[in-house]
Tab-separated table of C-alpha atoms and ligand atoms in Angstrom:
chain	number	residue	atom	x	y	z
A	1	UNK	CA	150.198	110.831	55.263
A	2	UNK	CA	152.731	112.021	56.789
A	3	UNK	CA	155.596	109.810	58.945
A	4	UNK	CA	158.369	109.942	61.681
A	5	UNK	CA	161.490	110.945	58.826
A	6	UNK	CA	159.921	111.952	56.256
A	7	UNK	CA	161.237	115.370	55.173
A	8	UNK	CA	159.069	118.029	54.014
A	9	UNK	CA	158.698	121.810	53.011
A	10	UNK	CA	156.977	123.969	55.593
A	11	UNK	CA	156.361	127.579	55.616
A	12	UNK	CA	155.417	129.253	59.269
A	13	UNK	CA	152.939	131.144	58.842
A	14	UNK	CA	152.161	132.195	62.702
A	15	UNK	CA	154.287	131.335	66.343
A	16	UNK	CA	152.663	128.732	68.673
A	17	UNK	CA	153.844	129.145	72.353
A	18	UNK	CA	157.525	128.243	71.719
A	19	UNK	CA	157.082	126.936	68.163
A	20	UNK	CA	156.091	128.160	64.573
A	21	UNK	CA	153.351	126.386	62.829
A	22	UNK	CA	152.544	125.888	59.434
A	23	UNK	CA	150.552	122.951	57.279
A	24	UNK	CA	151.682	120.486	55.280
A	25	UNK	CA	148.997	117.946	53.452
A	26	UNK	CA	146.773	118.654	55.726
A	27	UNK	CA	148.741	118.497	58.989
A	28	UNK	CA	149.250	120.796	61.910
A	29	UNK	CA	152.627	120.965	61.808
A	30	UNK	CA	155.187	122.687	65.027
A	31	UNK	CA	158.740	123.854	63.619
A	32	UNK	CA	161.146	125.163	66.529
A	33	UNK	CA	164.007	127.884	65.962
A	34	UNK	CA	161.882	129.372	62.347
A	35	UNK	CA	159.936	132.873	62.368
A	36	UNK	CA	157.301	133.575	60.977
A	37	UNK	CA	157.517	133.947	56.753
A	38	UNK	CA	160.350	131.430	56.245
A	39	UNK	CA	160.231	128.674	54.342
A	40	UNK	CA	162.943	125.869	54.586
A	41	UNK	CA	163.000	121.619	54.393
A	42	UNK	CA	161.633	119.729	57.695
A	43	UNK	CA	161.614	116.504	59.446
A	44	UNK	CA	159.038	114.994	60.761
A	45	UNK	CA	159.991	112.952	64.227
A	46	UNK	CA	156.473	112.764	65.680
A	47	UNK	CA	152.796	112.305	64.159
A	48	UNK	CA	149.605	112.059	66.104
A	49	UNK	CA	146.602	112.335	64.060
A	50	UNK	CA	146.610	115.741	62.001
A	51	UNK	CA	149.482	116.717	64.427
A	52	UNK	CA	153.394	116.478	63.036
A	53	UNK	CA	155.681	117.815	64.631
A	54	UNK	CA	159.486	118.706	63.005
A	55	UNK	CA	163.053	119.853	62.753
A	56	UNK	CA	164.624	122.188	60.286
A	57	UNK	CA	167.444	120.160	58.234
A	58	UNK	CA	167.633	122.833	55.869
A	59	UNK	CA	166.473	127.227	55.701
A	60	UNK	CA	164.927	128.034	52.150
A	61	UNK	CA	163.499	131.405	52.472
A	62	UNK	CA	165.059	133.357	55.770
A	63	UNK	CA	163.546	136.236	57.945
A	64	UNK	CA	165.175	139.400	57.985
A	65	UNK	CA	164.060	139.235	61.524
A	66	UNK	CA	167.021	136.804	61.202
A	67	UNK	CA	169.754	137.381	63.894
A	68	UNK	CA	172.840	135.436	64.295
A	69	UNK	CA	172.626	133.244	67.814
A	70	UNK	CA	175.368	134.281	69.924
A	71	UNK	CA	176.216	131.633	72.239
A	72	UNK	CA	177.227	127.705	71.150
A	73	UNK	CA	174.834	126.067	72.583
A	74	UNK	CA	171.786	127.784	70.846
A	75	UNK	CA	169.498	125.415	69.813
A	76	UNK	CA	170.636	122.491	72.135
A	77	UNK	CA	170.969	124.124	75.283
A	78	UNK	CA	166.816	123.902	77.245
A	79	UNK	CA	167.607	128.023	78.458
A	80	UNK	CA	167.810	130.489	74.902
A	81	UNK	CA	164.271	129.969	72.581
A	82	UNK	CA	164.597	132.899	70.560
A	83	UNK	CA	168.143	133.928	70.451
A	84	UNK	CA	167.565	133.091	66.310
A	85	UNK	CA	165.417	136.475	65.729
A	86	UNK	CA	165.862	140.240	66.327
A	87	UNK	CA	165.257	142.417	69.856
A	88	UNK	CA	162.272	143.475	67.731
A	89	UNK	CA	161.214	140.020	66.198
A	90	UNK	CA	161.114	138.750	70.547
A	91	UNK	CA	159.231	141.431	71.683
A	92	UNK	CA	156.534	140.481	69.095
A	93	UNK	CA	156.712	136.568	68.931
A	94	UNK	CA	155.783	137.874	73.299
A	95	UNK	CA	153.090	140.184	72.373
A	96	UNK	CA	151.415	138.177	70.086
A	97	UNK	CA	152.011	134.715	73.203
A	98	UNK	CA	150.232	136.483	75.407
A	99	UNK	CA	147.392	137.111	72.853
A	100	UNK	CA	146.815	134.323	71.830
A	101	UNK	CA	146.415	132.682	74.777
A	102	UNK	CA	144.128	134.950	76.328
A	103	UNK	CA	141.740	134.669	73.173
A	104	UNK	CA	142.592	131.524	72.917
A	105	UNK	CA	142.192	130.001	76.958
A	106	UNK	CA	140.518	133.265	78.232
A	107	UNK	CA	137.440	133.623	75.083
A	108	UNK	CA	138.907	136.986	75.755
A	109	UNK	CA	138.676	140.161	73.564
A	110	UNK	CA	141.279	143.313	75.217
A	111	UNK	CA	143.913	144.445	73.736
A	112	UNK	CA	147.988	143.358	74.006
A	113	UNK	CA	150.000	146.482	74.328
A	114	UNK	CA	153.264	146.075	73.190
A	115	UNK	CA	155.349	144.236	75.063
A	116	UNK	CA	158.219	146.443	77.345
A	117	UNK	CA	161.830	146.064	76.520
A	118	UNK	CA	164.849	144.872	78.704
A	119	UNK	CA	166.817	147.536	79.779
A	120	UNK	CA	169.422	144.944	78.851
A	121	UNK	CA	169.198	142.177	77.171
A	122	UNK	CA	172.315	140.146	77.869
A	123	UNK	CA	173.978	139.113	81.057
A	124	UNK	CA	170.879	140.291	82.805
A	125	UNK	CA	170.421	137.800	85.638
A	126	UNK	CA	170.819	137.733	88.758
A	127	UNK	CA	170.256	134.268	90.325
A	128	UNK	CA	171.420	131.136	88.817
A	129	UNK	CA	170.337	127.699	89.976
A	130	UNK	CA	172.635	125.158	87.714
A	131	UNK	CA	172.308	121.059	88.010
A	132	UNK	CA	175.898	119.391	88.653
A	133	UNK	CA	176.084	116.318	87.031
A	134	UNK	CA	178.874	113.812	84.934
A	135	UNK	CA	181.068	111.565	87.196
A	136	UNK	CA	183.632	112.475	90.137
A	137	UNK	CA	186.224	114.570	88.569
A	138	UNK	CA	184.325	115.280	84.902
A	139	UNK	CA	181.902	117.152	86.911
A	140	UNK	CA	179.550	119.508	84.436
A	141	UNK	CA	177.836	122.559	85.889
A	142	UNK	CA	175.463	123.593	83.421
A	143	UNK	CA	171.835	123.464	81.954
A	144	UNK	CA	169.417	121.234	80.853
A	145	UNK	CA	169.107	120.171	76.866
A	146	UNK	CA	165.738	120.662	75.295
A	147	UNK	CA	162.829	119.144	76.580
A	148	UNK	CA	165.687	116.561	78.145
A	149	UNK	CA	167.311	116.082	81.678
A	150	UNK	CA	170.846	115.542	79.548
A	151	UNK	CA	173.232	118.439	80.863
A	152	UNK	CA	174.745	120.386	78.566
A	153	UNK	CA	177.932	122.258	80.179
A	154	UNK	CA	177.519	125.383	79.965
A	155	UNK	CA	180.350	127.628	81.453
A	156	UNK	CA	179.673	131.531	79.640
A	157	UNK	CA	176.200	131.605	80.131
A	158	UNK	CA	175.119	134.672	78.042
A	159	UNK	CA	172.290	135.275	80.408
A	160	UNK	CA	173.974	136.073	82.805
A	161	UNK	CA	177.064	138.672	83.624
A	162	UNK	CA	180.628	137.308	84.526
A	163	UNK	CA	179.886	136.986	87.756
A	164	UNK	CA	178.528	133.837	87.353
A	165	UNK	CA	180.500	132.563	85.408
A	166	UNK	CA	183.772	132.692	87.375
A	167	UNK	CA	181.689	131.235	89.678
A	168	UNK	CA	180.553	128.118	87.577
A	169	UNK	CA	184.109	128.129	86.608
A	170	UNK	CA	185.674	127.700	89.874
A	171	UNK	CA	183.162	125.429	91.677
A	172	UNK	CA	183.246	122.908	88.665
A	173	UNK	CA	187.118	123.356	89.335
A	174	UNK	CA	187.173	122.841	92.809
A	175	UNK	CA	184.006	119.587	92.878
A	176	UNK	CA	187.331	118.126	90.726
A	177	UNK	CA	189.795	118.880	92.530
A	178	UNK	CA	187.793	117.418	95.671
A	179	UNK	CA	186.699	114.826	94.207
A	180	UNK	CA	182.619	115.599	94.864
A	181	UNK	CA	180.281	112.545	93.510
A	182	UNK	CA	177.925	114.387	91.390
A	183	UNK	CA	174.232	113.648	91.675
A	184	UNK	CA	173.331	110.644	89.829
A	185	UNK	CA	169.120	111.499	88.808
A	186	UNK	CA	168.193	107.525	87.991
A	187	UNK	CA	170.367	106.092	90.741
A	188	UNK	CA	169.608	108.972	93.385
A	189	UNK	CA	173.595	108.498	94.468
A	190	UNK	CA	176.237	111.350	94.345
A	191	UNK	CA	176.292	113.868	95.958
A	192	UNK	CA	176.290	117.668	94.526
A	193	UNK	CA	172.931	117.840	93.189
A	194	UNK	CA	172.147	121.649	91.856
A	195	UNK	CA	174.872	125.410	92.580
A	196	UNK	CA	172.456	128.361	92.975
A	197	UNK	CA	173.706	131.967	93.608
A	198	UNK	CA	171.951	135.126	93.446
A	199	UNK	CA	174.243	138.561	92.820
A	200	UNK	CA	172.893	142.017	93.939
A	201	UNK	CA	175.321	145.239	94.583
A	202	UNK	CA	177.991	143.162	94.185
A	203	UNK	CA	177.293	140.773	97.037
A	204	UNK	CA	176.978	137.539	96.206
A	205	UNK	CA	175.245	134.099	97.825
A	206	UNK	CA	176.220	130.832	96.699
A	207	UNK	CA	174.507	127.795	97.686
A	208	UNK	CA	175.319	123.821	97.203
A	209	UNK	CA	172.323	121.328	97.161
A	210	UNK	CA	173.895	118.486	98.935
A	211	UNK	CA	171.668	114.717	98.066
A	212	UNK	CA	171.904	114.582	102.054
A	213	UNK	CA	174.306	116.024	105.260
A	214	UNK	CA	177.689	117.683	102.600
A	215	UNK	CA	180.934	115.897	103.779
A	216	UNK	CA	183.434	117.452	101.817
A	217	UNK	CA	185.825	119.750	102.818
A	218	UNK	CA	184.177	123.298	101.820
A	219	UNK	CA	187.166	125.212	102.047
A	220	UNK	CA	189.442	125.138	99.147
A	221	UNK	CA	185.983	126.379	97.972
A	222	UNK	CA	185.824	129.047	100.645
A	223	UNK	CA	189.267	129.802	99.194
A	224	UNK	CA	188.976	130.185	95.608
A	225	UNK	CA	185.486	132.074	96.574
A	226	UNK	CA	187.953	134.399	98.419
A	227	UNK	CA	189.886	135.235	95.818
A	228	UNK	CA	187.799	136.713	92.912
A	229	UNK	CA	185.070	137.871	95.331
A	230	UNK	CA	185.094	140.808	98.150
A	231	UNK	CA	182.087	140.240	99.747
A	232	UNK	CA	180.540	136.403	99.606
A	233	UNK	CA	178.269	133.671	101.396
A	234	UNK	CA	177.933	130.316	101.601
A	235	UNK	CA	175.660	128.042	102.540
A	236	UNK	CA	173.969	123.803	101.849
A	237	UNK	CA	170.933	123.051	101.060
A	238	UNK	CA	170.218	119.327	102.116
A	239	UNK	CA	168.122	117.635	99.078
A	240	UNK	CA	167.577	114.333	99.623
A	241	UNK	CA	163.652	114.413	97.624
A	242	UNK	CA	163.587	112.418	94.720
A	243	UNK	CA	161.742	114.663	92.530
A	244	UNK	CA	163.113	117.836	90.610
A	245	UNK	CA	163.017	120.689	93.097
A	246	UNK	CA	166.354	122.582	93.690
A	247	UNK	CA	166.014	123.342	97.504
A	248	UNK	CA	165.449	121.282	99.797
A	249	UNK	CA	164.056	122.623	103.294
A	250	UNK	CA	167.156	123.453	105.298
A	251	UNK	CA	170.063	125.292	104.597
A	252	UNK	CA	172.831	126.039	106.359
A	253	UNK	CA	175.543	128.638	106.884
A	254	UNK	CA	178.627	127.501	106.073
A	255	UNK	CA	180.568	131.792	106.009
A	256	UNK	CA	180.482	134.747	104.918
A	257	UNK	CA	177.354	137.512	104.118
A	258	UNK	CA	174.131	135.619	105.494
A	259	UNK	CA	172.060	137.623	103.523
A	260	UNK	CA	172.522	140.933	101.210
A	261	UNK	CA	171.720	144.014	101.803
A	262	UNK	CA	170.251	146.826	99.362
A	263	UNK	CA	168.380	149.586	98.416
A	264	UNK	CA	166.044	149.516	95.319
A	265	UNK	CA	163.560	152.149	94.641
A	266	UNK	CA	164.392	154.130	97.589
A	267	UNK	CA	163.130	150.416	99.329
A	268	UNK	CA	165.995	149.215	102.032
A	269	UNK	CA	165.844	145.035	101.361
A	270	UNK	CA	167.585	141.890	102.512
A	271	UNK	CA	167.409	139.136	100.621
A	272	UNK	CA	168.403	135.877	101.956
A	273	UNK	CA	169.477	132.426	99.181
A	274	UNK	CA	165.888	131.363	99.305
A	275	UNK	CA	163.655	133.824	98.887
A	276	UNK	CA	161.723	134.593	96.427
A	277	UNK	CA	163.304	137.847	94.261
A	278	UNK	CA	162.775	139.154	90.720
A	279	UNK	CA	165.215	137.669	88.372
A	280	UNK	CA	165.853	140.609	86.371
A	281	UNK	CA	166.668	143.770	88.115
A	282	UNK	CA	165.434	146.405	85.117
A	283	UNK	CA	162.456	144.876	84.072
A	284	UNK	CA	161.497	144.692	88.268
A	285	UNK	CA	161.893	148.240	88.707
A	286	UNK	CA	159.527	148.776	85.149
A	287	UNK	CA	156.950	146.800	86.510
A	288	UNK	CA	156.928	147.278	89.883
A	289	UNK	CA	156.880	151.338	88.581
A	290	UNK	CA	153.514	150.625	86.654
A	291	UNK	CA	151.550	148.706	89.343
A	292	UNK	CA	151.987	151.286	91.435
A	293	UNK	CA	150.830	154.116	88.778
A	294	UNK	CA	148.245	151.534	87.362
A	295	UNK	CA	147.009	150.863	91.376
A	296	UNK	CA	144.147	153.570	92.714
A	297	UNK	CA	145.161	153.586	96.314
A	298	UNK	CA	143.610	156.369	96.850
A	299	UNK	CA	140.769	155.675	99.072
A	300	UNK	CA	141.458	152.251	100.214
A	301	UNK	CA	141.223	151.527	102.831
A	302	UNK	CA	142.903	147.861	103.183
A	303	UNK	CA	145.338	146.430	100.217
A	304	UNK	CA	146.796	143.100	99.916
A	305	UNK	CA	149.368	141.574	98.558
A	306	UNK	CA	148.831	138.586	97.452
A	307	UNK	CA	152.261	136.222	97.033
A	308	UNK	CA	154.351	139.001	98.117
A	309	UNK	CA	157.755	137.493	97.990
A	310	UNK	CA	160.418	138.938	100.580
A	311	UNK	CA	158.114	141.997	99.865
A	312	UNK	CA	159.806	145.185	98.010
A	313	UNK	CA	156.702	146.016	95.883
A	314	UNK	CA	154.137	145.313	99.148
A	315	UNK	CA	156.565	148.117	100.587
A	316	UNK	CA	157.125	150.985	97.577
A	317	UNK	CA	153.061	150.913	97.763
A	318	UNK	CA	152.619	150.446	101.706
A	319	UNK	CA	151.440	153.849	102.971
A	320	UNK	CA	149.696	155.472	106.481
A	321	UNK	CA	146.976	156.081	105.168
A	322	UNK	CA	145.437	152.149	104.516
A	323	UNK	CA	146.388	148.855	106.218
A	324	UNK	CA	148.303	146.559	104.101
A	325	UNK	CA	148.719	142.650	104.132
A	326	UNK	CA	150.718	141.035	102.352
A	327	UNK	CA	150.701	137.277	102.380
A	328	UNK	CA	153.552	134.977	101.406
A	329	UNK	CA	154.147	131.003	102.017
A	330	UNK	CA	157.986	130.787	102.218
A	331	UNK	CA	158.980	131.047	105.172
A	332	UNK	CA	162.492	132.458	104.570
A	333	UNK	CA	160.785	135.790	102.059
A	334	UNK	CA	158.784	135.972	104.773
A	335	UNK	CA	161.944	137.024	107.837
A	336	UNK	CA	163.213	139.050	105.032
A	337	UNK	CA	159.879	141.002	104.508
A	338	UNK	CA	159.916	141.307	108.553
A	339	UNK	CA	163.614	142.857	108.897
A	340	UNK	CA	162.424	145.142	105.560
A	341	UNK	CA	159.292	146.621	107.308
A	342	UNK	CA	161.568	146.983	110.823
A	343	UNK	CA	164.577	148.571	107.774
A	344	UNK	CA	162.191	150.663	106.359
A	345	UNK	CA	159.919	151.789	109.420
A	346	UNK	CA	156.701	150.561	107.183
A	347	UNK	CA	153.811	152.414	108.678
A	348	UNK	CA	150.713	149.751	109.036
A	349	UNK	CA	152.378	146.855	107.280
A	350	UNK	CA	151.026	142.918	108.712
A	351	UNK	CA	153.764	140.124	107.030
A	352	UNK	CA	151.327	137.020	106.721
A	353	UNK	CA	153.441	134.623	106.447
A	354	UNK	CA	150.494	131.441	105.142
A	355	UNK	CA	148.473	129.964	101.626
A	356	UNK	CA	147.154	132.318	99.398
A	357	UNK	CA	144.040	130.604	99.211
A	358	UNK	CA	143.681	130.130	103.212
A	359	UNK	CA	145.128	133.737	104.714
A	360	UNK	CA	142.906	135.724	101.846
A	361	UNK	CA	139.837	134.825	102.716
A	362	UNK	CA	139.768	135.633	106.306
A	363	UNK	CA	141.460	139.024	106.028
A	364	UNK	CA	138.222	139.806	103.403
A	365	UNK	CA	136.423	138.519	106.464
A	366	UNK	CA	137.717	140.447	108.864
A	367	UNK	CA	137.401	143.204	106.448
A	368	UNK	CA	133.952	143.566	105.933
A	369	UNK	CA	132.537	146.198	104.259
A	370	UNK	CA	136.120	148.244	104.095
A	371	UNK	CA	137.369	149.348	100.427
A	372	UNK	CA	140.263	146.921	99.319
A	373	UNK	CA	142.489	147.106	96.249
A	374	UNK	CA	144.275	143.742	95.559
A	375	UNK	CA	147.476	142.450	93.978
A	376	UNK	CA	148.951	139.573	92.780
A	377	UNK	CA	151.507	138.205	91.656
A	378	UNK	CA	151.533	133.598	91.830
A	379	UNK	CA	154.083	131.443	90.808
A	380	UNK	CA	152.524	129.699	87.561
A	381	UNK	CA	150.816	127.875	87.883
A	382	UNK	CA	148.560	131.162	88.508
A	383	UNK	CA	145.132	131.287	91.249
A	384	UNK	CA	142.571	128.933	91.819
A	385	UNK	CA	139.030	128.860	91.905
A	386	UNK	CA	139.132	129.903	96.372
A	387	UNK	CA	141.307	133.315	95.011
A	388	UNK	CA	139.115	134.573	92.491
A	389	UNK	CA	135.827	133.417	94.771
A	390	UNK	CA	137.824	136.022	97.301
A	391	UNK	CA	138.542	138.719	95.189
A	392	UNK	CA	135.143	138.580	94.440
A	393	UNK	CA	133.893	138.424	97.740
A	394	UNK	CA	136.643	141.719	98.458
A	395	UNK	CA	134.704	143.096	95.709
A	396	UNK	CA	138.007	146.613	94.783
A	397	UNK	CA	137.770	148.592	92.692
A	398	UNK	CA	140.639	147.128	91.123
A	399	UNK	CA	142.898	144.377	91.435
A	400	UNK	CA	146.168	144.120	89.717
A	401	UNK	CA	147.532	141.086	88.704
A	402	UNK	CA	151.260	140.412	87.609
A	403	UNK	CA	151.918	136.413	85.614
A	404	UNK	CA	154.517	134.999	84.798
A	405	UNK	CA	152.175	132.477	82.853
A	406	UNK	CA	149.729	133.866	80.025
A	407	UNK	CA	147.872	130.634	79.306
A	408	UNK	CA	147.486	130.170	83.838
A	409	UNK	CA	146.424	134.321	83.394
A	410	UNK	CA	144.029	133.584	80.336
A	411	UNK	CA	142.452	130.812	82.523
A	412	UNK	CA	141.742	133.149	85.917
A	413	UNK	CA	140.605	135.960	83.698
A	414	UNK	CA	138.355	134.193	82.253
A	415	UNK	CA	136.822	132.501	85.998
A	416	UNK	CA	136.811	136.633	86.801
A	417	UNK	CA	135.155	137.767	84.502
A	418	UNK	CA	131.709	138.297	85.959
A	419	UNK	CA	132.748	140.530	87.772
A	420	UNK	CA	135.951	141.684	86.484
A	421	UNK	CA	137.329	142.747	83.443
A	422	UNK	CA	141.272	143.328	81.455
A	423	UNK	CA	141.513	147.538	81.097
A	424	UNK	CA	145.566	147.051	80.586
A	425	UNK	CA	147.059	144.520	79.382
A	426	UNK	CA	151.002	145.306	78.779
A	427	UNK	CA	153.747	142.241	78.800
A	428	UNK	CA	157.852	142.988	79.735
A	429	UNK	CA	160.559	141.232	78.433
A	430	UNK	CA	162.167	139.690	82.006
A	431	UNK	CA	163.479	137.025	80.286
A	432	UNK	CA	165.317	137.900	77.082
A	433	UNK	CA	166.255	135.871	74.328
A	434	UNK	CA	163.644	132.886	75.912
A	435	UNK	CA	160.114	132.216	75.504
A	436	UNK	CA	159.035	133.310	78.899
A	437	UNK	CA	157.224	136.591	79.103
A	438	UNK	CA	155.533	138.122	81.831
A	439	UNK	CA	152.263	140.493	81.876
A	440	UNK	CA	150.832	143.553	83.620
A	441	UNK	CA	147.133	143.283	83.914
A	442	UNK	CA	144.402	145.947	85.264
A	443	UNK	CA	141.299	144.344	86.081
A	444	UNK	CA	138.758	146.795	86.903
A	445	UNK	CA	135.228	145.680	88.824
A	446	UNK	CA	132.211	145.765	86.018
A	447	UNK	CA	129.549	148.407	86.078
A	448	UNK	CA	126.583	145.327	87.624
A	449	UNK	CA	129.062	144.427	90.228
B	1	SAM	C1	156.190	135.394	90.865
B	1	SAM	S1	156.445	135.340	93.194
B	1	SAM	C2	155.713	137.062	92.856
B	1	SAM	C3	156.821	137.879	94.756
B	1	SAM	C4	156.649	139.298	94.880
B	1	SAM	N1	155.644	139.698	94.063
B	1	SAM	C5	157.634	140.179	94.041
B	1	SAM	O1	157.557	140.542	92.900
B	1	SAM	O2	159.018	139.393	94.129
B	1	SAM	C6	155.428	134.236	94.206
B	1	SAM	C7	155.710	134.114	95.436
B	1	SAM	O3	154.541	133.326	95.590
B	1	SAM	C8	154.984	132.576	97.206
B	1	SAM	N2	153.761	131.508	96.614
B	1	SAM	C9	153.492	130.842	96.314
B	1	SAM	N3	152.535	130.065	96.300
B	1	SAM	C10	151.593	130.078	97.272
B	1	SAM	C11	151.031	130.174	97.803
B	1	SAM	N4	149.534	129.153	97.431
B	1	SAM	N5	150.414	131.400	98.989
B	1	SAM	C12	151.332	132.276	99.107
B	1	SAM	N6	152.685	132.123	98.899
B	1	SAM	C13	153.051	131.606	97.378
B	1	SAM	C14	156.084	132.037	96.798
B	1	SAM	O4	157.149	131.937	97.761
B	1	SAM	C15	156.926	133.188	95.914
B	1	SAM	O5	157.521	133.722	96.329
């Protein structure tokens, strides 16, 4: 019988969602930071019925795919969970994760292609959202520890470029110098909750998330930003909610740029600080190019891009040959999407600000009898039954589903499986070094429907 604190020998037989899995004395044991095939001494930290969790105390047999994590915070910081694997092994892990979820959760028998690598495996993030904690004069800006709300003061996160390291250091210096009080999530007191920023095309947008109106002097921050960044904008977002949501509803522009402007894939875009934009530009472009290749828009009359964000992909796909509807709930993203349509002179595009659950059925009903094609790119929680029903009602020949959570993807594909089959499943490594994976799926309408 296994007990907490027992130290046992463990062999990693396969990968689960984040950890490896093996069997010890009839228990299924989950252990993080190992590779399949590795043997280790592990200390049991949790036991329930015939399942246990454990941490490695000593590796006895190491895999040739083991890599030396090059971040001093690896294992402690909750950001990266796969840096102990070679990049080839990370890609295999992700392909396996998607395949496992599709078969176990979705009950689907479908081939999963190899995971498409990211053009950059470090320094790829164009966005940061970092909690600010600690004490007045000793502010910590960093990442939460794994499965905890303790902060690791990661000033140099290798997932972001130098811009982020410069920004985090100068922001911590500013807080300490000006006596800005960080937020305390137990007492809900203090001022600064988060530092968020995005960096595209040498333009930086910085948002200080404040627990109530920000009353400190922002001029020293403005001055140090101006010394290090040629083109930047500064914002304050007010968030008094007692939960983990990062941004509140209200953002105030303080100085500098109001949005980022650029051009990707031949589409001019405008990007506000609160709008959604994929965090890894290289992989975003690969996914968009594949979506364009897979979606058969040749004879469509109506194209619906659901969960469209600022609409870069919508603009890549829109054409004067058919009506395009983009549905997005977040007003700031929709404002950017409308500006983008004007900048690009996009033909026959309607940007709808609303919930896909309500708006898609309306579009389907209004266009009854017309030939429709749909793309969905929902947040982690995936679709719901109403959306799946609207998709079946619209009965498009094909649907492209872009997913950032293969567990909810599997559930949704199972819900759609009486009318649609997944004929192409390709994972993309949007988030190297982490266990997260993006998946692109092409669904074709089944013959009997
Ligand atoms: C994963 S992002 C995809 C955005 C876009 N397709 C892209 O590639 O940039 C999901 C988007 O769905 C939006 N969203 C979340 N829930 C929604 C809902 N119920 N209805 C409409 N949009 C929603 C979010 O604001 C976010 O912009």
